[in-house]
mmCIF file of C-alpha atoms in Angstrom:
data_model
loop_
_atom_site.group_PDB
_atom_site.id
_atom_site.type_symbol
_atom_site.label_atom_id
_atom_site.label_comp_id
_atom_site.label_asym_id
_atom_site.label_seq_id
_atom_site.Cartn_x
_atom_site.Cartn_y
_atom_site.Cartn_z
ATOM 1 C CA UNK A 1 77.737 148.315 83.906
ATOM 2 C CA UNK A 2 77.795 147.671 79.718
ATOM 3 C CA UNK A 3 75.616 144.946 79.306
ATOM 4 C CA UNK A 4 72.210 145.473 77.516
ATOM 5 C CA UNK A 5 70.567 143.441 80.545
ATOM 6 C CA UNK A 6 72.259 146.067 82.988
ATOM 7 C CA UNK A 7 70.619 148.698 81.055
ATOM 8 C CA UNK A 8 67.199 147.444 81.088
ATOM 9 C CA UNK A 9 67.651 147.125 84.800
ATOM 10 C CA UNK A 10 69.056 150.598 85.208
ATOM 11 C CA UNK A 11 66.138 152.021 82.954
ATOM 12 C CA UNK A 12 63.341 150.186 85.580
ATOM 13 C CA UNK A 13 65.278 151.703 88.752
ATOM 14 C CA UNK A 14 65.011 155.146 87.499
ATOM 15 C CA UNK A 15 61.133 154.701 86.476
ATOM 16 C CA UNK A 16 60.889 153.523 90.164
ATOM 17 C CA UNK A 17 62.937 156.319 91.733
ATOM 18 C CA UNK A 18 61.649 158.994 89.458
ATOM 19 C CA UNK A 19 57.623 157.960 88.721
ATOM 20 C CA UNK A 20 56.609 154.987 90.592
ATOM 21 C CA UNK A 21 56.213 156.700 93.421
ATOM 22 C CA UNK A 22 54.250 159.902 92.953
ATOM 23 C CA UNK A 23 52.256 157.721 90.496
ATOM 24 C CA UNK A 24 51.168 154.864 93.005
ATOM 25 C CA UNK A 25 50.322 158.072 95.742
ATOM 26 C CA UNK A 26 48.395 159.807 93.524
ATOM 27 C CA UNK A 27 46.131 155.940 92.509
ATOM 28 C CA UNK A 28 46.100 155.430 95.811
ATOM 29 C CA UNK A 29 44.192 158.872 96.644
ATOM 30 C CA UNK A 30 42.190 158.333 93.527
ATOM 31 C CA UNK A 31 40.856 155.151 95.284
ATOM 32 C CA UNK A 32 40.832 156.240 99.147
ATOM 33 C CA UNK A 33 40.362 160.198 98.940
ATOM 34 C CA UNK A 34 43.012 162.503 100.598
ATOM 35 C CA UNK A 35 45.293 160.529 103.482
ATOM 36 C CA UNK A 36 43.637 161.723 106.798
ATOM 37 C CA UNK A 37 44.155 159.357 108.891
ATOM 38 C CA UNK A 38 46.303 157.202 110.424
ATOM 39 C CA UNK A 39 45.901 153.793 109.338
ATOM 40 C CA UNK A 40 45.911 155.683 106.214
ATOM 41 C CA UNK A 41 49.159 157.662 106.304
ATOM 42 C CA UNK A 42 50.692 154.009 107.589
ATOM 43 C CA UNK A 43 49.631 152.750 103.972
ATOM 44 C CA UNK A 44 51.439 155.082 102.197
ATOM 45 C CA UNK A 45 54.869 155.026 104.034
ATOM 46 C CA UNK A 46 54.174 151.299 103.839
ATOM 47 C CA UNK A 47 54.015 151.475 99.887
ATOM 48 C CA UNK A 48 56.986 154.147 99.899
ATOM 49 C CA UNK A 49 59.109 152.179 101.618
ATOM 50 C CA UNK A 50 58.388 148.866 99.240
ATOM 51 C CA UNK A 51 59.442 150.716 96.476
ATOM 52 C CA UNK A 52 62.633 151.422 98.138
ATOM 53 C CA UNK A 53 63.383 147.715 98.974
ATOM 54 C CA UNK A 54 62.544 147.116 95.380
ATOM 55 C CA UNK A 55 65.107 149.625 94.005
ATOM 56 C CA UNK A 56 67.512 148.092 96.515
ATOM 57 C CA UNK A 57 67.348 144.774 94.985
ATOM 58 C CA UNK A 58 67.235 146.159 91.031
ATOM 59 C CA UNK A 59 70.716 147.874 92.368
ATOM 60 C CA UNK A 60 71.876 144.114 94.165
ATOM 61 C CA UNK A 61 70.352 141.495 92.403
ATOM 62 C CA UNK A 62 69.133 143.286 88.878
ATOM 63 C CA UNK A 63 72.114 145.167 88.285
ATOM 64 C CA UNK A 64 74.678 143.456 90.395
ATOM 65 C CA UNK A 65 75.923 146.063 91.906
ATOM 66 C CA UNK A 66 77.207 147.398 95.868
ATOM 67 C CA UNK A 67 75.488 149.751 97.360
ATOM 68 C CA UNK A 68 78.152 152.037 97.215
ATOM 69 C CA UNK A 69 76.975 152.870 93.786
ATOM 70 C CA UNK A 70 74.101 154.981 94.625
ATOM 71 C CA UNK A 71 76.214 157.197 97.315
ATOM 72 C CA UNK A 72 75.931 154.990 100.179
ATOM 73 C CA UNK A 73 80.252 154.674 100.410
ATOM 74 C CA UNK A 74 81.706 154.141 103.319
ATOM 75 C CA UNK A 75 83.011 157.971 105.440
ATOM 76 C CA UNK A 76 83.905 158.931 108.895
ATOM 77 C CA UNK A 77 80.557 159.115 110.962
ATOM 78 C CA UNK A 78 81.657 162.310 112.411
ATOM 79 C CA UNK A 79 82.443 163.968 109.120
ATOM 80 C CA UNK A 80 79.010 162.479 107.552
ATOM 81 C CA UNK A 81 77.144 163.881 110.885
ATOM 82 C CA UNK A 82 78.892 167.287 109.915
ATOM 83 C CA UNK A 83 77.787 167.398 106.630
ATOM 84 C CA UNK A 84 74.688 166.493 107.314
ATOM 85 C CA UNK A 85 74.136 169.277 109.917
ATOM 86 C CA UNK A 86 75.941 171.939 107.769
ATOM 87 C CA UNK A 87 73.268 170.791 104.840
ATOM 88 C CA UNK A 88 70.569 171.129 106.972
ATOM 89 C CA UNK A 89 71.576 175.224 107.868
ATOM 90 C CA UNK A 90 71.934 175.286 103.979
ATOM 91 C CA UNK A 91 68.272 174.060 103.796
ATOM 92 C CA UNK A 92 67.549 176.816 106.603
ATOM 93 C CA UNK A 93 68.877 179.510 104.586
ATOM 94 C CA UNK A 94 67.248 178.362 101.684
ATOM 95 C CA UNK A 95 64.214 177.917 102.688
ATOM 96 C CA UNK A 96 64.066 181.112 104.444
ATOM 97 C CA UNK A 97 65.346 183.122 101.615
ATOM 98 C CA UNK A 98 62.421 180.997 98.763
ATOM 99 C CA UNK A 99 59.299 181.525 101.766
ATOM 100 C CA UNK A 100 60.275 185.112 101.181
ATOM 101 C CA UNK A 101 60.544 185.914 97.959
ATOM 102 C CA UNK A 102 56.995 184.123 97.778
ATOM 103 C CA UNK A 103 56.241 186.544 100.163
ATOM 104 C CA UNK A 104 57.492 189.680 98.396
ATOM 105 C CA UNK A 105 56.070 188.225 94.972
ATOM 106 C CA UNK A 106 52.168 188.172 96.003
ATOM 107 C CA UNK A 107 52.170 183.746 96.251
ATOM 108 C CA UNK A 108 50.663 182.544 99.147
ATOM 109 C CA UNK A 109 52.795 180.571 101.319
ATOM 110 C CA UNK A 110 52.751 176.555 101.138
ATOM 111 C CA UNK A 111 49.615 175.253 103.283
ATOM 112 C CA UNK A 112 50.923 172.523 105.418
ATOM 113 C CA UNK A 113 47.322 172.411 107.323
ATOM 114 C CA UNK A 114 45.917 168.841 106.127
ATOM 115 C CA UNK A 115 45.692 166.157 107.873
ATOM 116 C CA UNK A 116 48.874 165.600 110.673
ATOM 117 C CA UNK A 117 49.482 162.354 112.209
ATOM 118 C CA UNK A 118 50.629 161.742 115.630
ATOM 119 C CA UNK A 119 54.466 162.691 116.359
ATOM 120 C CA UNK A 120 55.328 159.246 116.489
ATOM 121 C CA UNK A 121 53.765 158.380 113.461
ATOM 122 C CA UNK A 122 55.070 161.851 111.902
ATOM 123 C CA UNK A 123 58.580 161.037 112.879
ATOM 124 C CA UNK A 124 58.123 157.698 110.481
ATOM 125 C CA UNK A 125 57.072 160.277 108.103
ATOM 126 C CA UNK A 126 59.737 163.413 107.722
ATOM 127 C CA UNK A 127 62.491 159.905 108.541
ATOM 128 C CA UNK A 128 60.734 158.295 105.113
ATOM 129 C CA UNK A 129 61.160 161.586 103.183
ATOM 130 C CA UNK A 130 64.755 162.411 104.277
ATOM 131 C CA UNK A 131 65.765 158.173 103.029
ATOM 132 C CA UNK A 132 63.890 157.101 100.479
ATOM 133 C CA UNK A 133 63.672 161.026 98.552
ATOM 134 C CA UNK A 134 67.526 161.356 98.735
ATOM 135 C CA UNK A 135 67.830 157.743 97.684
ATOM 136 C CA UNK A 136 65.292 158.281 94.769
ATOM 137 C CA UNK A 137 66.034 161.686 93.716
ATOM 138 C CA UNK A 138 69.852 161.575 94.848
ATOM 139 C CA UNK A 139 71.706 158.771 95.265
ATOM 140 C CA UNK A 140 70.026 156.339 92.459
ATOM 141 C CA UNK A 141 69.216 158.682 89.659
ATOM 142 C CA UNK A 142 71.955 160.980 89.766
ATOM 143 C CA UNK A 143 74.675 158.366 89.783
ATOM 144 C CA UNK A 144 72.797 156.445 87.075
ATOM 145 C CA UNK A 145 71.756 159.067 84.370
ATOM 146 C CA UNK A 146 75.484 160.008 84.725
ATOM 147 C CA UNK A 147 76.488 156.791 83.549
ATOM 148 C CA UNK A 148 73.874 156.875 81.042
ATOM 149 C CA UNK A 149 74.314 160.181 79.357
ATOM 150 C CA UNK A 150 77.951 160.946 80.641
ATOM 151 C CA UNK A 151 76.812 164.207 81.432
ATOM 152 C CA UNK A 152 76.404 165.817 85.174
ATOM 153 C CA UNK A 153 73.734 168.479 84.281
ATOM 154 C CA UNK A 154 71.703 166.341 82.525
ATOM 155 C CA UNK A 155 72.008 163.975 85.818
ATOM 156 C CA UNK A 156 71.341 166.432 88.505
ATOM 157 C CA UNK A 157 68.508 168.661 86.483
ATOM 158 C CA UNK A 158 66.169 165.412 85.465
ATOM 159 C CA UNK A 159 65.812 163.964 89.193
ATOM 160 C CA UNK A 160 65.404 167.971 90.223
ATOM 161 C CA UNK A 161 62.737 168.331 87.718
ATOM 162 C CA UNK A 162 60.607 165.571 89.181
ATOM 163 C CA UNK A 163 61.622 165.669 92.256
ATOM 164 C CA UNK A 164 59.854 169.814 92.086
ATOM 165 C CA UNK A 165 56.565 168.420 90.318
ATOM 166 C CA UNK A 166 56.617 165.346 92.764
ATOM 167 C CA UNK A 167 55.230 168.586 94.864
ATOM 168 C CA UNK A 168 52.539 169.570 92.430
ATOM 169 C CA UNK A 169 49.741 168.881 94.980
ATOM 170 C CA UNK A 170 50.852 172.089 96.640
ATOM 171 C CA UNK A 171 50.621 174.123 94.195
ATOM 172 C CA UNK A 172 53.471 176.797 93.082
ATOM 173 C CA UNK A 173 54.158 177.552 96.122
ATOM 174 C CA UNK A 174 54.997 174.402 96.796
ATOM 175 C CA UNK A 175 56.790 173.424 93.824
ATOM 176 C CA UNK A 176 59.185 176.749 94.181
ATOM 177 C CA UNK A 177 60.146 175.243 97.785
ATOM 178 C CA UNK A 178 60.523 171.953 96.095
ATOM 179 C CA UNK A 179 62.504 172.698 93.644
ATOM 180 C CA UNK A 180 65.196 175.503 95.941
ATOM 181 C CA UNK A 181 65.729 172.819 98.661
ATOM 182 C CA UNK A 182 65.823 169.956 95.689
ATOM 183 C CA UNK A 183 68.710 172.576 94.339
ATOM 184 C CA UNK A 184 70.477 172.390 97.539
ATOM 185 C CA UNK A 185 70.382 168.910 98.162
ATOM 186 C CA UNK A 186 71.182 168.136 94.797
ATOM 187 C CA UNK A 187 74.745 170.705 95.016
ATOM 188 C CA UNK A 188 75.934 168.919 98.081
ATOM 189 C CA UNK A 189 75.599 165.388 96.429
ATOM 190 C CA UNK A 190 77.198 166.292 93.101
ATOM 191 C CA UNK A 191 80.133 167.762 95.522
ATOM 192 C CA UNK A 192 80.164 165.402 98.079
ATOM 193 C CA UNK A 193 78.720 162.311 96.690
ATOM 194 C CA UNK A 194 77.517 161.129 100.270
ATOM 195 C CA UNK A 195 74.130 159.482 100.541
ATOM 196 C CA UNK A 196 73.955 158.957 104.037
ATOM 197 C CA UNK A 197 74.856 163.235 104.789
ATOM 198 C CA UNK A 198 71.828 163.997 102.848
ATOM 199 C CA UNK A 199 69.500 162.018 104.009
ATOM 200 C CA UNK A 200 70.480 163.198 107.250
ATOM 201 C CA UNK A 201 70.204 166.855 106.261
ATOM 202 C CA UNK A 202 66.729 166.140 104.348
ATOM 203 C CA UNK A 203 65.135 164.578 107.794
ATOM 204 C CA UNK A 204 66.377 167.258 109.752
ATOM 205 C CA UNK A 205 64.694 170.253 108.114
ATOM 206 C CA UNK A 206 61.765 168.156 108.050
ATOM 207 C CA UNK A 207 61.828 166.781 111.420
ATOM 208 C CA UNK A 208 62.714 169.938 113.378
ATOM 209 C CA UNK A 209 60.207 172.662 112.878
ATOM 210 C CA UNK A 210 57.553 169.484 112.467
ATOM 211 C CA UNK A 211 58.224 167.083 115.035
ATOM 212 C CA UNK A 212 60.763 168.741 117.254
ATOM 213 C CA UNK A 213 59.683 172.408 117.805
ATOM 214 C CA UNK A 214 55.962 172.045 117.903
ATOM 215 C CA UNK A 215 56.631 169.445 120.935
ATOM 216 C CA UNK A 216 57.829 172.190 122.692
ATOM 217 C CA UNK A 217 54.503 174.483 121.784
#
């Protein structure tokens, strides 16, 4: 990766992973109004997930590069299934531990009551979040403003800053959730360096109490 085309390539992946994609949600509810519905919500993951396959092919066929490069290596299933799990308590406690200091500090807690697909269609939801986020906010633009600045804070703290006012729509509430979990996920890359563990962590906090435990009433 020294080549000034390489560059240009790597500085049109990170606009994708880092603004494309609260940018095109944001037109498209300028044009359609809030998503509440489910032809809607379809749209949007639709979108989402195009600017992943995009980013995919700036990493393959822009920058010439494996996958590998943005954190998806090749590890033992069983030790990527453990990580992912023991991420996902870290998210727990985290989460936990940011809901109540908003508590203690006067904030109101985030409002999750908008619109909320079906649980199939929901499942395709949290499962979007926990990929393409970590792949965005992760595995892309952590590995690449490394390479770029040669500097680890300025690699993990950029994607964590957008990633937090990605959530702006909530509010500070929001945003302080945003940016604690963003924190978390962020450590266990930077240690671990596996993709694949956090996106499996990410889906789970989102897919459990939103999917999973409301099924059961």
């Amino acid at each position: 990766m020294t080549s000034q085309s390489t560059r240009r390539w790597t500085f049109f992946g990170l606009f994708i992973a880092l603004i494309a994609g609260p940018l095109m949600l944001a037109l498209q509810r300028a044009l359609t109004g809030p998503v509440a519905t489910v032809p809607a919500t379809l749209l949007r993951e639709l979108l989402v997930f195009a600017l992943a396959g995009l980013l995919v092919w700036i990493v393959v066929r822009g920058e010439r590069l494996p996958l590998p490069s943005v954190g998806l290596r090749h590890t033992k299933i069983g030790k990527t299934l453990l990580l992912g799990l023991g991420i996902c308590i870290a998210l727990v406690i985290a989460s936990l531990a940011v809901l109540g200091a908003l508590r203690v500090l006067g904030f109101p807690l985030p409002n999750f009551r908008g619109f909320k697909p079906p649980p199939l269609v929901l499942t395709l939801v949290v499962l979007r979040a926990g990929i393409v986020e970590e792949f965005f906010y992760r595995g892309y633009a952590i590995e690449r403003l490394e390479w770029l600045t040669k500097s680890k804070w300025v690699a993990a703290l950029i994607p964590l800053a957008c990633f937090t006012l990605a959530h702006f729509t909530g509010g500070v509430p929001s945003m302080a959730v945003a940016f604690v979990l963003g924190a978390v996920l962020t450590f266990f890359y930077m240690w671990k360096r596996n993709l694949a563990a956090n996106m499996l962590g990410h889906f789970l906090i989102d897919f459990i109490p939103n999917v999973l435990l409301p099924s059961f009433g």
